Amino acid sequence: MTAASHSATLGTPRRRRLKFGTVLETGAAWLLALLWLLPLIYAFWSAFHPSEYATRFDLMAPLTLDNFREAWSQAPFARYYLNTFMMVTSILIVQFILCTLAAYAFARFEFRGRDFAFALVLVQLMIMPEVLIVENYRTMSQLGLVDTITGIGLPYMASAFGIFLLRQTFKTIPKELEDAARVEGCGPLQILWKVYVPLAKPTYVAYGLVSVSYHWNNFLWPLVITNSQTTRPLTVGLAIFSAPESGVDWPIITAGTLLAVAPLLIAFLLFQRQFVQSFMHAGIK
Amino acid sequence: MSSAHTTRNQVYGWLLLTPAAILLITFTHYPAIATLAQSFFSTGTVSRPSKFIGLDNYRSMLEDEVFWKVLENNIWYAVGTIPISIAIALLMAVWVNGKLPLRGLVRMSYFTPTILPMIAVANIWLFFYTPEIGLLDQVGALFGFASHNWLGDTDTVLGCIIAIAIWKEAGFFMIFYLAALQTLPPELEEAAKLEGASRWTFFRRVTFPLLMPTTLFVLINAVINSFKLVDQLFILTKGGPDNASSLLLYYIYEAAFSFFDQNYASTLTVVLLLMLAVIAIGQFVILDKRIHYR
């Protein structure tokens, strides 16, 4: 009896402490989440309210879309959307083709110098094109590709990351499937198209999402290589639009900022699980 | 048959590789070598064409105070960003991997900065740092702090840049930890519970060592990023005041495209390439030793 009550008095504070710890942890996790969302929350606040409420937080403040209308009329956002869209899709399509072919070579063909060539490919993981802006700009001007969408995309199209990712995936596909296709009379390219590509679909989705978000957000190289409205992507357009010299109002800048991130943000909110899993998938390999 | 087969393999292999190889060589290997070559030449002008000047660019680089300042900033940037963002990433991953109410929402919040462009994000952070009306000063005023020009003060500006980088990267690194945590067998935790180990002991003695390969991978990424992540400077500070927030890659951009001294920019790029090479070699050495506890 005494032993039981003794253990009961010991048990309760311990359980309560545990519970308190959990509550504290949950609170901390939520607080951090709120902190991490704060910039976005603020951007929404400022963009949807008249400018006198930009720095005053009043729950009764009237909502407005004027800031978006202003931003849209002050900078050629439609054109920037088009440029970014063309750049991102052209990069993605060429990346898929080039990386698939190269990854297939590395995964399933034995040729002299293969390992050395693969090591040379991996160099790009370390030395990304944005590090070599000076020489790449020189090359682009020799090729006459300065201020073109192709010029923005070309240095990224043969992606070491894509080649590496697809090679790892192709290597896990059983060779028996390939042999079966060969018996049916398929050539190497047919085998690639009918066996490897369909089975690597999750990798393509993962790589595609990572690539699109990377290039949608890329800034330094596009800034260097473009110098007109007809080629500038959203990021570069936004930087010019929001530069202090342009003298644009604060809420209008946040509205423009939201315009620039909207497509990717909406896609992310809709396909959150897919995004997170893609980045995970791409990271583990 | 066998030799014909291998010859065909050779030809196919190289044919498949060629398109990617041409682009890779043109935009990665060739420019890396050309950068080194250009660093030995002067920048040409209309009246004075570029000529070989040996190590003169390197000499003026060593005498360039801005170069040393920028290098120092970059080291502080790395030191300030890497450990904190990795620690936060690990904490986030442990939280999101556990039984947390509203877990999906929390995970989404942590991850959101990853998919936002730095340039857009900098626009918003600029407001946080604005003196008096900015959020930081408004919150500070509640606690009686005086207004401060965060981005205009050489003492605080780099810290502001570091804060953004941490915020931007932590959620990205969290993903790798999350992936690794999900591969850990749950029996480990059950066994530890039976042994009466506290959560902290379990984390310190079991989880953290098992996550070592992930930490290494994240670390390398973080180090590379500390040389690469300079977009926010274009919006927030343009490297100022007095170069207090300028970083190596930003200075390279300025040298080449604001001061139009391409060959000096090439010399600076050689330094950046050397740093990246050191990281690459370090990675191989460490990977060779294998910090696996499996």
Coordinates of C-alpha atoms in Angstrom, one line a residue:
Chain A
M1 CA 0.0 0.0 0.0
T2 CA 2.7 2.4 1.0
A3 CA 4.8 1.2 -1.9
A4 CA 1.9 1.8 -4.4
S5 CA 1.2 5.3 -3.2
H6 CA 4.9 6.0 -3.2
S7 CA 5.2 5.0 -6.8
A8 CA 2.1 7.0 -7.7
T9 CA 3.5 10.2 -6.2
L10 CA 6.7 9.6 -8.0
G11 CA 4.9 8.8 -11.3
T12 CA 2.7 11.9 -11.5
P13 CA 5.3 14.6 -11.5
R14 CA 7.4 12.7 -13.9
R15 CA 4.5 12.3 -16.4
R16 CA 3.6 15.9 -16.0
R17 CA 7.2 17.0 -16.7
L18 CA 7.2 14.9 -19.8
K19 CA 3.9 16.4 -20.9
F20 CA 5.2 19.9 -20.2
G21 CA 8.3 19.1 -22.2
T22 CA 6.2 18.0 -25.1
V23 CA 4.1 21.1 -25.0
L24 CA 7.2 23.3 -24.8
E25 CA 8.6 21.5 -27.8
T26 CA 5.5 21.7 -29.8
G27 CA 5.3 25.4 -29.0
A28 CA 8.9 25.9 -30.1
A29 CA 8.3 24.0 -33.4
W30 CA 5.3 26.1 -34.1
L31 CA 7.1 29.4 -33.2
L32 CA 9.9 28.5 -35.6
A33 CA 7.4 27.7 -38.3
L34 CA 5.7 31.0 -37.8
L35 CA 9.1 32.8 -37.9
W36 CA 9.9 31.0 -41.1
L37 CA 6.6 32.1 -42.7
L38 CA 6.8 35.6 -41.4
P39 CA 8.4 37.2 -44.5
L40 CA 5.7 35.7 -46.7
I41 CA 2.9 36.7 -44.3
Y42 CA 4.2 40.2 -44.3
A43 CA 4.4 40.3 -48.1
F44 CA 0.7 39.3 -48.3
W45 CA -0.3 41.9 -45.7
S46 CA 1.5 44.7 -47.4
A47 CA 0.4 43.7 -50.9
F48 CA -3.3 43.4 -50.1
H49 CA -3.6 46.6 -48.1
P50 CA -3.5 50.4 -49.0
S51 CA 0.0 51.9 -48.5
E52 CA -0.9 53.7 -45.3
Y53 CA -1.2 50.2 -43.6
A54 CA 2.1 48.9 -45.0
T55 CA 3.8 49.4 -41.6
R56 CA 0.7 49.6 -39.4
F57 CA -0.9 46.4 -38.4
D58 CA -4.6 46.8 -38.0
L59 CA -7.0 43.9 -38.4
M60 CA -9.7 46.2 -39.7
A61 CA -7.6 47.5 -42.5
P62 CA -9.4 47.5 -45.8
L63 CA -8.3 45.0 -48.5
T64 CA -7.4 46.2 -52.0
L65 CA -6.0 44.8 -55.2
D66 CA -4.7 48.2 -56.4
N67 CA -1.1 47.4 -55.6
F68 CA -1.2 44.4 -58.0
R69 CA -2.8 46.6 -60.7
E70 CA -0.1 49.2 -60.2
A71 CA 2.7 46.7 -60.2
W72 CA 1.4 45.0 -63.3
S73 CA 1.1 48.4 -65.2
Q74 CA 4.6 49.6 -64.1
A75 CA 6.6 46.7 -65.3
P76 CA 6.1 44.3 -68.2
F77 CA 5.3 41.3 -66.0
A78 CA 3.5 39.5 -68.7
R79 CA 6.6 39.5 -70.8
Y80 CA 8.7 38.4 -67.9
Y81 CA 6.4 35.5 -67.2
L82 CA 6.7 34.5 -70.9
N83 CA 10.5 34.8 -70.8
T84 CA 10.8 32.7 -67.6
F85 CA 8.4 30.1 -68.9
M86 CA 10.3 29.7 -72.2
M87 CA 13.6 29.6 -70.5
V88 CA 12.5 27.0 -67.9
T89 CA 10.8 24.7 -70.4
S90 CA 13.6 24.8 -72.9
I91 CA 16.2 24.1 -70.3
L92 CA 14.1 21.2 -68.9
I93 CA 13.4 19.6 -72.3
V94 CA 17.0 19.7 -73.4
Q95 CA 18.2 18.6 -70.0
F96 CA 15.9 15.5 -70.1
I97 CA 17.2 14.5 -73.5
L98 CA 21.0 15.1 -73.0
C99 CA 21.1 13.7 -69.4
T100 CA 19.1 10.6 -70.4
L101 CA 21.5 9.8 -73.3
A102 CA 24.6 10.4 -71.2
A103 CA 23.3 8.6 -68.2
Y104 CA 22.4 5.6 -70.4
A105 CA 25.9 5.6 -71.7
F106 CA 27.4 5.7 -68.2
A107 CA 25.0 3.1 -66.8
R108 CA 24.9 0.4 -69.5
F109 CA 27.8 0.8 -71.9
E110 CA 31.4 -0.2 -71.4
F111 CA 33.7 2.1 -73.3
R112 CA 37.2 3.3 -72.9
G113 CA 37.7 6.3 -70.7
R114 CA 34.2 5.9 -69.2
D115 CA 35.3 6.4 -65.6
F116 CA 37.5 9.3 -66.5
A117 CA 34.7 10.9 -68.5
F118 CA 32.3 10.5 -65.6
A119 CA 34.7 12.1 -63.2
L120 CA 34.9 15.1 -65.6
V121 CA 31.2 15.3 -65.6
L122 CA 31.1 15.4 -61.8
V123 CA 33.4 18.5 -61.9
Q124 CA 30.3 20.5 -62.7
L125 CA 28.7 19.6 -59.4
M126 CA 31.5 21.7 -57.8
I127 CA 32.0 24.4 -60.4
M128 CA 28.6 25.5 -61.4
P129 CA 28.1 27.8 -64.4
E130 CA 27.4 30.8 -62.1
V131 CA 31.0 30.7 -60.9
L132 CA 32.3 31.1 -64.4
I133 CA 30.2 34.1 -65.4
V134 CA 33.2 36.1 -66.8
E135 CA 34.4 33.5 -69.3
N136 CA 31.0 32.2 -70.1
Y137 CA 29.9 35.7 -71.0
R138 CA 32.9 36.0 -73.3
T139 CA 31.9 32.7 -75.0
M140 CA 28.3 33.8 -75.4
S141 CA 29.4 37.0 -77.0
Q142 CA 31.6 35.1 -79.4
L143 CA 28.6 32.8 -80.2
G144 CA 26.3 35.9 -80.7
L145 CA 24.0 34.6 -77.9
V146 CA 24.2 37.5 -75.5
D147 CA 20.7 38.7 -74.6
T148 CA 18.9 35.6 -75.9
I149 CA 16.8 33.0 -74.0
T150 CA 19.1 30.3 -75.4
G151 CA 22.1 32.2 -73.9
I152 CA 20.5 32.0 -70.4
G153 CA 19.8 28.3 -70.7
L154 CA 22.8 26.8 -72.6
P155 CA 25.3 26.6 -69.8
Y156 CA 22.8 24.6 -67.7
M157 CA 21.5 22.2 -70.3
A158 CA 24.1 19.5 -69.8
S159 CA 23.6 19.0 -66.1
A160 CA 26.0 16.9 -64.1
F161 CA 23.4 16.5 -61.4
G162 CA 20.8 15.2 -63.9
I163 CA 23.3 12.8 -65.5
F164 CA 24.3 11.5 -62.1
L165 CA 20.7 11.1 -60.8
L166 CA 19.5 9.2 -63.9
R167 CA 22.6 7.0 -64.0
Q168 CA 22.0 5.9 -60.5
T169 CA 18.4 5.1 -61.4
F170 CA 19.2 3.3 -64.6
K171 CA 21.7 1.1 -62.8
T172 CA 19.0 -0.2 -60.5
I173 CA 16.9 -1.5 -63.4
P174 CA 17.4 -5.2 -63.9
K175 CA 19.4 -6.2 -67.0
E176 CA 16.9 -9.0 -67.7
L177 CA 14.4 -6.5 -68.9
E178 CA 16.9 -5.1 -71.3
D179 CA 17.7 -8.6 -72.6
A180 CA 14.1 -9.4 -73.1
A181 CA 13.7 -6.3 -75.2
R182 CA 16.7 -7.2 -77.2
V183 CA 15.4 -10.6 -77.9
E184 CA 12.3 -8.9 -79.4
G185 CA 14.6 -7.1 -81.7
C186 CA 14.9 -3.6 -80.1
G187 CA 18.0 -1.5 -80.7
P188 CA 19.8 0.5 -78.0
L189 CA 17.7 3.6 -78.4
Q190 CA 14.5 1.6 -78.5
I191 CA 15.5 -0.2 -75.3
L192 CA 16.3 3.2 -73.7
W193 CA 12.9 4.6 -74.7
K194 CA 10.8 1.5 -73.9
V195 CA 12.5 0.1 -70.9
Y196 CA 14.6 2.6 -69.1
V197 CA 12.7 5.9 -69.5
P198 CA 9.3 4.5 -68.3
L199 CA 10.9 2.8 -65.3
A200 CA 12.7 6.0 -64.3
K201 CA 9.6 8.2 -64.2
P202 CA 9.8 9.1 -60.5
T203 CA 13.4 10.3 -61.0
Y204 CA 12.3 12.4 -64.0
V205 CA 9.5 14.0 -61.9
A206 CA 11.9 14.7 -59.0
Y207 CA 14.6 16.1 -61.2
G208 CA 12.1 18.1 -63.2
L209 CA 10.7 19.8 -60.1
V210 CA 14.2 20.6 -58.7
S211 CA 15.3 21.9 -62.1
V212 CA 12.2 24.1 -62.6
S213 CA 12.4 25.6 -59.2
Y214 CA 16.2 26.2 -59.5
H215 CA 15.9 28.0 -62.9
W216 CA 12.7 29.9 -62.0
N217 CA 14.7 31.4 -59.1
N218 CA 18.1 31.7 -60.7
F219 CA 19.4 35.3 -60.9
L220 CA 23.1 36.0 -61.3
W221 CA 23.7 34.4 -64.7
P222 CA 20.4 35.7 -66.3
L223 CA 21.3 39.2 -64.9
V224 CA 24.7 39.0 -66.6
I225 CA 23.6 37.7 -70.0
T226 CA 20.3 39.6 -70.6
N227 CA 20.0 43.3 -71.2
S228 CA 16.5 43.9 -72.6
Q229 CA 12.9 43.4 -71.8
T230 CA 12.4 40.7 -74.4
T231 CA 14.7 38.3 -72.7
R232 CA 14.8 39.2 -69.0
P233 CA 13.3 36.5 -66.7
L234 CA 11.1 37.4 -63.7
T235 CA 13.9 37.5 -61.2
V236 CA 15.9 40.0 -63.1
G237 CA 12.8 42.0 -64.0
L238 CA 11.8 42.1 -60.4
A239 CA 15.3 43.3 -59.3
I240 CA 15.1 46.2 -61.7
F241 CA 11.5 47.0 -60.7
S242 CA 12.3 47.1 -57.0
A243 CA 15.6 48.9 -57.2
P244 CA 15.5 52.0 -54.9
E245 CA 16.4 54.2 -58.0
S246 CA 13.0 53.2 -59.5
G247 CA 11.3 55.0 -56.6
V248 CA 8.4 52.5 -56.5
D249 CA 6.2 52.4 -53.4
W250 CA 6.7 49.7 -50.9
P251 CA 3.3 47.9 -51.2
I252 CA 3.7 47.9 -54.9
I253 CA 7.1 46.2 -54.6
T254 CA 5.6 43.5 -52.4
A255 CA 2.8 43.0 -54.9
G256 CA 5.3 42.6 -57.7
T257 CA 7.3 40.2 -55.5
L258 CA 4.2 38.1 -55.0
L259 CA 3.5 38.2 -58.7
A260 CA 7.0 36.8 -59.4
V261 CA 6.7 34.0 -56.9
A262 CA 3.0 33.2 -57.4
P263 CA 3.2 30.4 -60.0
L264 CA 5.8 28.4 -58.1
L265 CA 4.3 29.1 -54.7
I266 CA 0.9 27.9 -55.9
A267 CA 2.3 24.8 -57.5
F268 CA 4.2 24.1 -54.3
L269 CA 1.1 24.5 -52.1
L270 CA -0.9 22.2 -54.4
F271 CA 1.7 19.5 -54.8
Q272 CA 3.5 20.0 -51.5
R273 CA 4.1 16.3 -50.8
Q274 CA 5.5 15.8 -54.3
F275 CA 7.8 18.7 -54.0
V276 CA 9.2 17.6 -50.7
Q277 CA 9.6 14.0 -51.8
S278 CA 11.3 15.1 -55.0
F279 CA 13.9 17.2 -53.2
M280 CA 14.4 14.2 -50.9
H281 CA 14.7 11.7 -53.8
A282 CA 17.1 14.0 -55.5
G283 CA 19.1 14.5 -52.3
I284 CA 19.6 10.9 -51.3
K285 CA 21.2 9.6 -54.5
Chain B
M1 CA 30.9 -11.7 -82.1
S2 CA 32.3 -10.6 -78.7
S3 CA 34.8 -8.1 -80.2
A4 CA 32.2 -6.7 -82.6
H5 CA 30.0 -6.3 -79.6
T6 CA 32.6 -4.4 -77.6
T7 CA 33.4 -2.2 -80.6
R8 CA 29.7 -1.4 -80.9
N9 CA 29.5 -0.7 -77.2
Q10 CA 32.4 1.8 -77.5
V11 CA 30.9 3.6 -80.4
Y12 CA 27.4 3.8 -78.9
G13 CA 28.8 4.9 -75.5
W14 CA 30.6 7.8 -76.9
L15 CA 27.9 8.7 -79.3
L16 CA 25.3 8.9 -76.5
L17 CA 27.7 11.0 -74.4
T18 CA 28.8 13.4 -77.1
P19 CA 25.9 16.0 -77.0
A20 CA 26.2 16.5 -73.2
A21 CA 30.0 16.4 -73.4
I22 CA 30.2 19.2 -75.9
L23 CA 28.1 21.5 -73.7
L24 CA 29.9 20.5 -70.5
I25 CA 33.3 21.1 -72.0
T26 CA 32.2 24.5 -73.6
F27 CA 30.7 25.9 -70.4
T28 CA 32.6 24.2 -67.6
H29 CA 36.0 22.8 -68.5
Y30 CA 37.0 25.3 -71.2
P31 CA 36.0 28.4 -69.2
A32 CA 37.7 27.1 -66.0
I33 CA 41.0 26.7 -68.0
A34 CA 40.4 30.0 -69.9
T35 CA 39.9 31.8 -66.6
L36 CA 43.3 30.7 -65.4
A37 CA 44.9 31.7 -68.8
Q38 CA 43.2 35.1 -68.8
S39 CA 44.4 35.9 -65.3
F40 CA 47.9 36.3 -66.8
F41 CA 46.8 38.9 -69.3
S42 CA 45.8 42.5 -69.0
T43 CA 42.3 43.7 -69.8
G44 CA 42.3 45.0 -73.3
T45 CA 40.8 48.4 -74.3
V46 CA 40.3 49.9 -77.7
S47 CA 43.6 51.7 -77.7
R48 CA 45.5 49.1 -75.7
P49 CA 45.0 45.5 -76.6
S50 CA 45.2 42.8 -74.0
K51 CA 48.8 41.6 -73.4
F52 CA 50.6 39.0 -71.3
I53 CA 51.6 40.5 -68.0
G54 CA 52.6 37.5 -66.0
L55 CA 51.6 37.6 -62.4
D56 CA 50.8 41.4 -62.3
N57 CA 47.1 40.7 -61.8
Y58 CA 47.9 38.5 -58.8
R59 CA 50.2 41.2 -57.4
S60 CA 47.6 43.9 -57.6
M61 CA 45.1 41.4 -56.1
L62 CA 47.3 40.9 -53.1
E63 CA 47.6 44.6 -52.7
D64 CA 43.9 45.1 -53.2
E65 CA 42.3 45.9 -49.8
V66 CA 38.9 45.2 -51.1
F67 CA 39.9 41.7 -52.1
W68 CA 41.1 40.9 -48.5
K69 CA 38.0 42.5 -47.1
V70 CA 35.8 40.4 -49.3
L71 CA 37.6 37.2 -48.5
E72 CA 37.4 38.0 -44.8
N73 CA 33.6 38.7 -45.2
N74 CA 33.2 35.4 -47.0
I75 CA 34.8 33.5 -44.3
W76 CA 32.6 35.1 -41.6
Y77 CA 29.6 34.5 -43.9
A78 CA 30.5 30.8 -44.0
V79 CA 31.3 30.6 -40.3
G80 CA 28.0 32.4 -39.4
T81 CA 25.8 30.5 -41.8
I82 CA 26.9 26.9 -41.9
P83 CA 26.8 25.6 -38.3
I84 CA 23.6 27.5 -37.4
S85 CA 21.7 26.5 -40.5
I86 CA 22.7 22.8 -40.1
A87 CA 21.8 22.8 -36.4
I88 CA 18.4 24.4 -37.2
A89 CA 17.9 21.9 -40.1
L90 CA 18.5 19.0 -37.7
L91 CA 16.2 20.3 -35.1
M92 CA 13.5 20.9 -37.8
A93 CA 13.9 17.4 -39.1
V94 CA 13.6 15.8 -35.7
W95 CA 10.5 17.8 -34.9
V96 CA 8.8 17.1 -38.3
N97 CA 9.7 13.4 -38.1
G98 CA 8.1 13.0 -34.6
K99 CA 4.5 13.2 -33.5
L100 CA 3.9 16.8 -33.8
P101 CA 0.4 18.4 -34.1
L102 CA -0.1 20.1 -37.5
R103 CA 3.0 18.4 -38.7
G104 CA 2.3 18.9 -42.4
L105 CA 1.8 22.6 -42.0
V106 CA 4.9 23.0 -40.0
R107 CA 7.0 21.1 -42.5
M108 CA 5.5 23.3 -45.3
S109 CA 6.5 26.4 -43.4
Y110 CA 10.1 25.2 -42.9
F111 CA 10.4 24.2 -46.6
T112 CA 8.8 27.3 -48.2
P113 CA 11.9 29.5 -48.3
T114 CA 13.6 26.9 -50.4
I115 CA 11.3 27.4 -53.4
L116 CA 11.2 31.2 -53.2
P117 CA 13.7 33.1 -55.3
M118 CA 16.4 34.8 -53.2
I119 CA 15.9 38.1 -55.1
A120 CA 12.2 38.2 -54.1
V121 CA 12.9 37.2 -50.6
A122 CA 15.5 40.0 -50.2
N123 CA 12.8 42.5 -51.2
I124 CA 10.7 41.4 -48.2
W125 CA 13.6 41.2 -45.8
L126 CA 14.7 44.7 -46.8
F127 CA 11.5 45.9 -45.1
F128 CA 12.3 44.0 -41.9
Y129 CA 15.7 45.9 -41.7
T130 CA 14.4 49.3 -42.6
P131 CA 15.2 51.8 -39.8
E132 CA 12.2 53.0 -37.7
I133 CA 9.3 51.6 -39.8
G134 CA 10.8 48.2 -40.4
L135 CA 9.6 45.2 -38.4
L136 CA 12.8 44.7 -36.5
D137 CA 12.8 48.3 -35.2
Q138 CA 9.0 48.2 -34.5
V139 CA 9.4 45.1 -32.4
G140 CA 12.6 46.5 -30.8
A141 CA 10.7 49.7 -29.9
L142 CA 8.1 47.6 -27.9
F143 CA 11.0 46.6 -25.7
G144 CA 12.4 50.0 -25.6
F145 CA 15.4 49.6 -28.0
A146 CA 16.4 52.6 -30.1
S147 CA 16.1 52.5 -33.8
H148 CA 19.0 51.1 -35.7
N149 CA 20.1 51.3 -39.3
W150 CA 20.8 47.6 -39.6
L151 CA 22.0 47.6 -43.2
G152 CA 23.8 50.9 -43.0
D153 CA 26.0 50.0 -40.1
T154 CA 29.3 48.1 -41.0
D155 CA 28.9 46.2 -37.7
T156 CA 25.5 44.7 -38.3
V157 CA 25.2 44.4 -42.1
L158 CA 27.0 41.1 -42.5
G159 CA 24.9 39.6 -39.7
C160 CA 21.7 40.7 -41.5
I161 CA 23.0 38.9 -44.7
I162 CA 23.8 35.8 -42.7
A163 CA 20.3 35.7 -41.1
I164 CA 18.7 35.6 -44.5
A165 CA 21.0 32.9 -45.7
I166 CA 20.2 30.8 -42.6
W167 CA 16.5 31.3 -43.1
K168 CA 16.8 30.3 -46.8
E169 CA 18.9 27.2 -46.4
A170 CA 17.8 25.5 -43.1
G171 CA 14.6 24.1 -44.6
F172 CA 16.5 22.8 -47.6
F173 CA 19.0 21.0 -45.4
M174 CA 16.1 19.7 -43.3
I175 CA 14.9 17.6 -46.2
F176 CA 18.1 15.6 -46.3
Y177 CA 18.0 14.9 -42.5
L178 CA 14.4 14.0 -42.8
A179 CA 15.1 11.5 -45.5
A180 CA 17.9 10.0 -43.4
L181 CA 15.8 9.8 -40.3
Q182 CA 13.1 7.9 -42.1
T183 CA 15.6 5.2 -43.0
L184 CA 16.6 4.6 -39.3
P185 CA 15.0 1.4 -37.9
P186 CA 12.4 2.2 -35.2
E187 CA 13.6 -0.7 -33.1
L188 CA 16.6 1.4 -32.1
E189 CA 14.4 3.9 -30.3
E190 CA 12.4 1.1 -28.7
A191 CA 15.5 -0.6 -27.5
A192 CA 16.8 2.7 -26.0
K193 CA 13.5 3.3 -24.3
L194 CA 13.7 -0.2 -22.7
E195 CA 17.2 0.7 -21.5
G196 CA 15.8 3.8 -20.0
A197 CA 17.9 6.2 -22.1
S198 CA 16.6 9.8 -22.2
R199 CA 15.7 11.3 -25.6
W200 CA 18.7 13.5 -25.5
T201 CA 21.1 10.6 -24.7
F202 CA 19.5 8.6 -27.5
F203 CA 19.9 11.5 -29.9
R204 CA 23.5 12.2 -28.9
R205 CA 24.7 8.6 -28.8
V206 CA 22.6 7.0 -31.6
T207 CA 20.8 9.3 -33.9
F208 CA 23.5 11.9 -34.4
P209 CA 26.3 9.4 -35.2
L210 CA 24.1 7.6 -37.6
L211 CA 23.3 10.8 -39.4
M212 CA 27.0 11.6 -39.8
P213 CA 27.1 10.8 -43.6
T214 CA 24.1 13.2 -44.1
T215 CA 25.8 15.9 -42.0
L216 CA 28.9 15.6 -44.2
F217 CA 26.8 15.8 -47.4
V218 CA 24.9 18.8 -46.0
L219 CA 28.1 20.4 -44.8
I220 CA 29.7 20.2 -48.3
N221 CA 26.6 21.7 -49.8
A222 CA 26.6 24.5 -47.2
V223 CA 30.3 25.3 -47.8
I224 CA 29.7 25.5 -51.6
N225 CA 26.6 27.7 -51.0
S226 CA 28.5 30.1 -48.9
F227 CA 30.5 31.0 -52.0
K228 CA 27.6 30.9 -54.3
L229 CA 24.7 32.6 -52.5
V230 CA 25.1 36.3 -53.2
D231 CA 21.8 37.2 -54.9
Q232 CA 20.5 39.0 -51.8
L233 CA 23.4 41.6 -52.0
F234 CA 22.0 43.0 -55.2
I235 CA 18.8 44.1 -53.5
L236 CA 19.9 44.7 -49.9
T237 CA 23.4 46.3 -49.8
K238 CA 25.2 46.2 -53.2
G239 CA 28.1 45.0 -51.0
G240 CA 28.1 48.1 -48.9
P241 CA 28.5 50.1 -46.7
D242 CA 32.2 50.4 -47.4
N243 CA 32.4 46.8 -48.7
A244 CA 31.3 45.5 -45.3
S245 CA 28.9 43.0 -46.8
S246 CA 30.5 42.2 -50.1
L247 CA 31.4 38.6 -50.9
L248 CA 33.8 37.1 -53.3
L249 CA 31.4 36.2 -56.1
Y250 CA 29.7 39.6 -55.8
Y251 CA 33.1 41.3 -56.1
I252 CA 33.9 39.2 -59.2
Y253 CA 30.6 40.4 -60.7
E254 CA 31.4 44.0 -59.9
A255 CA 35.0 43.7 -61.3
A256 CA 33.8 42.2 -64.6
F257 CA 30.5 44.0 -65.2
S258 CA 30.6 47.3 -63.3
F259 CA 34.3 48.2 -63.5
F260 CA 34.8 46.2 -66.8
D261 CA 38.1 44.7 -65.7
Q262 CA 37.4 41.2 -67.0
N263 CA 41.0 40.0 -66.5
Y264 CA 41.1 41.1 -62.9
A265 CA 37.7 39.3 -62.5
S266 CA 39.3 36.2 -63.9
T267 CA 42.1 36.4 -61.4
L268 CA 39.6 36.7 -58.6
T269 CA 37.7 33.7 -60.1
V270 CA 40.9 31.6 -60.0
V271 CA 40.9 32.2 -56.2
L272 CA 37.2 31.1 -56.0
L273 CA 38.0 28.0 -58.2
L274 CA 40.9 27.2 -55.9
M275 CA 38.6 27.3 -52.8
L276 CA 36.1 25.0 -54.5
A277 CA 39.0 22.6 -55.5
V278 CA 40.1 22.5 -51.9
I279 CA 36.5 21.6 -50.8
A280 CA 36.4 18.9 -53.5
I281 CA 39.7 17.4 -52.4
G282 CA 38.7 17.6 -48.7
Q283 CA 35.5 15.8 -49.6
F284 CA 37.4 12.9 -51.2
V285 CA 39.8 12.6 -48.3
I286 CA 37.0 12.5 -45.8
L287 CA 34.9 10.2 -47.9
D288 CA 37.9 7.9 -48.2
K289 CA 38.1 7.6 -44.4
R290 CA 34.3 7.1 -44.4
I291 CA 32.7 8.5 -41.3
H292 CA 30.1 5.7 -41.5
Y293 CA 29.0 4.1 -38.3
R294 CA 27.2 1.3 -40.1

